[in-house]
């Protein structure tokens, strides 16, 4: 279970305004980051963070607040960094969604659908089409049943295989954030 305390958007916004902002690591995909992010945050996608956490530790010598869409990926990143030995971690409570809802400013790039909306579109379309085709072709409706089972598992396990697959599409990747880029950005502020 995660041990890092949460930091509310209101408190973080006050720290940013006072010039006392901790280092903000946004662990969403580069595409999500490019669409909306907190000014001054660094994009270190969760996959990069997990794979290269030891290299990142040398550049995270201060308080770190982890940011994602809603808090789930930030908690996963927190576990990975805490296991690697980084002690001073916090998670933005409610993620970028709560940050925006609190009225705090964000930097915006080109609009794109968030992953949750894409999953709903793909899953809903597949269930609709297989349900309609199943009227004429027996057994096709089972594809929709399998998708429903997958979504049920995703909810229970708090994972989403369809989201992972959709994140691999060029539309969702955006500009690549690799380890070298992340380290260069982090080094620039130390």
CSV table of C-alpha atoms in Angstrom, one decimal:
chain,number,residue,atom,x,y,z
A,1,UNK,CA,0.0,0.0,0.0
A,2,UNK,CA,1.1,3.5,-0.7
A,3,UNK,CA,2.6,5.5,2.1
A,4,UNK,CA,3.2,8.9,0.6
A,5,UNK,CA,0.9,11.6,1.9
A,6,UNK,CA,-1.4,13.4,-0.6
A,7,UNK,CA,-1.0,17.1,-1.3
A,8,UNK,CA,-4.3,19.0,-2.1
A,9,UNK,CA,-4.5,21.1,-5.2
A,10,UNK,CA,-5.2,24.1,-3.0
A,11,UNK,CA,-2.0,23.7,-1.0
A,12,UNK,CA,0.1,22.9,-4.0
A,13,UNK,CA,-1.2,26.0,-5.9
A,14,UNK,CA,-0.4,28.2,-2.9
A,15,UNK,CA,3.2,26.8,-2.8
A,16,UNK,CA,3.5,27.4,-6.6
A,17,UNK,CA,2.3,31.0,-6.1
A,18,UNK,CA,4.7,31.6,-3.2
A,19,UNK,CA,7.7,30.3,-5.3
A,20,UNK,CA,8.1,27.3,-3.0
A,21,UNK,CA,6.9,24.6,-5.4
A,22,UNK,CA,8.3,21.2,-5.0
A,23,UNK,CA,9.6,19.4,-8.0
A,24,UNK,CA,6.5,18.2,-10.0
A,25,UNK,CA,6.8,14.9,-11.9
A,26,UNK,CA,3.9,14.3,-14.2
A,27,UNK,CA,3.8,10.5,-14.9
A,28,UNK,CA,1.2,10.6,-17.7
A,29,UNK,CA,1.9,9.8,-21.3
A,30,UNK,CA,3.7,12.5,-23.4
A,31,UNK,CA,0.4,13.0,-25.3
A,32,UNK,CA,-1.6,13.6,-22.2
A,33,UNK,CA,1.1,15.9,-20.8
A,34,UNK,CA,1.2,17.9,-24.0
A,35,UNK,CA,-2.5,18.5,-23.9
A,36,UNK,CA,-2.7,19.8,-20.3
A,37,UNK,CA,-0.1,20.1,-17.6
A,38,UNK,CA,0.9,22.2,-14.6
A,39,UNK,CA,3.4,24.9,-15.5
A,40,UNK,CA,6.9,23.9,-14.4
A,41,UNK,CA,6.2,20.2,-14.2
A,42,UNK,CA,8.4,17.6,-15.8
A,43,UNK,CA,7.0,14.8,-17.9
A,44,UNK,CA,8.5,11.4,-16.8
A,45,UNK,CA,6.0,8.8,-18.1
A,46,UNK,CA,5.3,6.0,-15.6
A,47,UNK,CA,6.9,3.4,-17.9
A,48,UNK,CA,10.1,5.4,-18.1
A,49,UNK,CA,10.1,6.1,-14.4
A,50,UNK,CA,9.7,2.4,-13.6
A,51,UNK,CA,12.4,1.3,-15.9
A,52,UNK,CA,14.9,3.9,-15.0
A,53,UNK,CA,14.1,4.9,-11.4
A,54,UNK,CA,17.7,4.3,-10.2
A,55,UNK,CA,19.0,6.8,-12.8
A,56,UNK,CA,16.3,9.3,-11.9
A,57,UNK,CA,17.1,9.2,-8.1
A,58,UNK,CA,20.3,11.1,-8.7
A,59,UNK,CA,18.2,14.1,-10.0
A,60,UNK,CA,15.5,14.0,-7.4
A,61,UNK,CA,17.2,15.4,-4.3
A,62,UNK,CA,14.3,17.5,-3.1
A,63,UNK,CA,10.6,17.1,-2.3
A,64,UNK,CA,8.8,15.6,-5.2
A,65,UNK,CA,5.1,15.7,-6.0
A,66,UNK,CA,3.8,13.1,-8.4
A,67,UNK,CA,1.0,14.0,-10.8
A,68,UNK,CA,-1.2,12.0,-13.2
A,69,UNK,CA,-4.8,12.3,-14.3
A,70,UNK,CA,-6.6,11.2,-11.2
A,71,UNK,CA,-3.9,9.8,-8.8
A,72,UNK,CA,-3.7,6.1,-9.7
A,73,UNK,CA,-0.6,6.2,-11.8
A,74,UNK,CA,1.0,8.7,-9.4
A,75,UNK,CA,0.5,6.2,-6.6
A,76,UNK,CA,2.2,3.5,-8.8
A,77,UNK,CA,5.1,5.9,-9.4
A,78,UNK,CA,5.3,6.6,-5.7
A,79,UNK,CA,5.7,2.9,-4.9
A,80,UNK,CA,8.4,2.5,-7.5
A,81,UNK,CA,10.4,5.5,-6.3
A,82,UNK,CA,9.9,4.7,-2.6
A,83,UNK,CA,11.1,1.1,-3.3
A,84,UNK,CA,14.2,2.6,-5.0
A,85,UNK,CA,14.9,4.7,-1.9
A,86,UNK,CA,13.5,8.2,-2.5
A,87,UNK,CA,12.0,9.3,0.8
A,88,UNK,CA,10.3,12.7,0.3
A,89,UNK,CA,7.4,11.9,-2.0
A,90,UNK,CA,3.9,13.2,-2.2
A,91,UNK,CA,1.0,12.6,-4.6
A,92,UNK,CA,-1.3,15.4,-6.0
A,93,UNK,CA,-4.6,14.5,-4.5
A,94,UNK,CA,-7.1,13.9,-7.4
A,95,UNK,CA,-4.4,14.5,-10.0
A,96,UNK,CA,-4.7,17.1,-12.8
A,97,UNK,CA,-8.5,16.7,-12.8
A,98,UNK,CA,-8.7,18.0,-9.2
A,99,UNK,CA,-6.1,20.6,-10.0
A,100,UNK,CA,-8.2,22.0,-12.8
A,101,UNK,CA,-11.4,21.7,-10.8
A,102,UNK,CA,-9.9,23.8,-8.1
A,103,UNK,CA,-9.4,26.6,-10.6
A,104,UNK,CA,-5.6,26.4,-10.6
A,105,UNK,CA,-3.9,27.3,-13.9
A,106,UNK,CA,-2.7,24.8,-16.5
A,107,UNK,CA,-0.7,25.1,-19.7
A,108,UNK,CA,-2.6,23.7,-22.7
A,109,UNK,CA,-1.5,22.2,-25.9
A,110,UNK,CA,-3.5,20.6,-28.7
A,111,UNK,CA,-6.7,19.1,-27.5
A,112,UNK,CA,-7.0,15.3,-27.6
A,113,UNK,CA,-9.4,12.8,-26.0
A,114,UNK,CA,-8.2,11.5,-22.7
A,115,UNK,CA,-7.6,7.7,-22.4
A,116,UNK,CA,-10.8,7.0,-20.4
A,117,UNK,CA,-12.9,8.6,-23.2
A,118,UNK,CA,-11.1,6.6,-25.8
A,119,UNK,CA,-11.6,3.3,-24.0
A,120,UNK,CA,-15.4,4.1,-23.6
A,121,UNK,CA,-15.6,4.8,-27.4
A,122,UNK,CA,-13.7,1.6,-28.4
A,123,UNK,CA,-15.5,-0.7,-25.9
A,124,UNK,CA,-18.9,0.8,-26.6
A,125,UNK,CA,-18.5,0.7,-30.3
A,126,UNK,CA,-17.3,-2.9,-30.2
A,127,UNK,CA,-20.2,-4.0,-28.0
A,128,UNK,CA,-22.7,-2.1,-30.2
A,129,UNK,CA,-21.4,-3.5,-33.5
A,130,UNK,CA,-21.1,-7.1,-32.2
A,131,UNK,CA,-24.6,-6.9,-30.7
A,132,UNK,CA,-26.1,-5.7,-33.9
A,133,UNK,CA,-24.2,-8.2,-36.1
A,134,UNK,CA,-25.0,-10.9,-33.5
A,135,UNK,CA,-28.7,-10.5,-34.6
A,136,UNK,CA,-27.8,-11.9,-38.0
A,137,UNK,CA,-24.6,-14.0,-37.2
A,138,UNK,CA,-25.0,-16.3,-34.2
A,139,UNK,CA,-22.2,-16.1,-31.6
A,140,UNK,CA,-20.8,-12.7,-32.6
A,141,UNK,CA,-22.4,-11.2,-29.5
A,142,UNK,CA,-19.9,-13.1,-27.4
A,143,UNK,CA,-17.2,-10.6,-28.4
A,144,UNK,CA,-19.2,-7.9,-26.6
A,145,UNK,CA,-19.5,-10.3,-23.6
A,146,UNK,CA,-15.7,-10.7,-23.6
A,147,UNK,CA,-15.2,-6.9,-23.7
A,148,UNK,CA,-17.7,-6.6,-20.8
A,149,UNK,CA,-15.7,-9.2,-18.8
A,150,UNK,CA,-12.5,-7.3,-19.6
A,151,UNK,CA,-14.0,-4.0,-18.4
A,152,UNK,CA,-15.2,-5.7,-15.2
A,153,UNK,CA,-11.7,-7.0,-14.5
A,154,UNK,CA,-10.3,-3.6,-15.3
A,155,UNK,CA,-12.5,-2.0,-12.7
A,156,UNK,CA,-11.8,-4.6,-10.0
A,157,UNK,CA,-8.0,-4.6,-10.6
A,158,UNK,CA,-7.8,-0.9,-11.3
A,159,UNK,CA,-5.9,-1.7,-14.5
A,160,UNK,CA,-6.9,-1.3,-18.1
A,161,UNK,CA,-5.4,-3.4,-20.8
A,162,UNK,CA,-7.4,-1.6,-23.5
A,163,UNK,CA,-6.0,1.7,-22.2
A,164,UNK,CA,-2.5,0.4,-22.4
A,165,UNK,CA,-3.1,-0.8,-25.9
A,166,UNK,CA,-4.6,2.5,-27.0
A,167,UNK,CA,-1.7,4.4,-25.4
A,168,UNK,CA,0.6,2.8,-28.0
A,169,UNK,CA,-1.2,4.4,-30.9
A,170,UNK,CA,0.7,7.3,-32.5
A,171,UNK,CA,-2.2,9.7,-31.7
A,172,UNK,CA,-1.6,9.1,-28.0
A,173,UNK,CA,2.1,8.9,-27.9
A,174,UNK,CA,2.8,12.5,-28.8
A,175,UNK,CA,6.4,13.7,-28.5
A,176,UNK,CA,8.5,10.9,-27.0
A,177,UNK,CA,9.9,11.5,-23.5
A,178,UNK,CA,12.9,9.2,-23.1
A,179,UNK,CA,15.3,9.0,-20.2
A,180,UNK,CA,17.9,11.2,-21.7
A,181,UNK,CA,15.4,14.0,-22.3
A,182,UNK,CA,13.9,13.7,-18.8
A,183,UNK,CA,17.4,13.7,-17.1
A,184,UNK,CA,18.4,16.8,-19.2
A,185,UNK,CA,15.3,18.7,-18.1
A,186,UNK,CA,15.8,17.6,-14.4
A,187,UNK,CA,19.5,18.6,-14.5
A,188,UNK,CA,18.6,22.0,-15.8
A,189,UNK,CA,16.9,22.9,-12.5
A,190,UNK,CA,19.4,21.5,-10.0
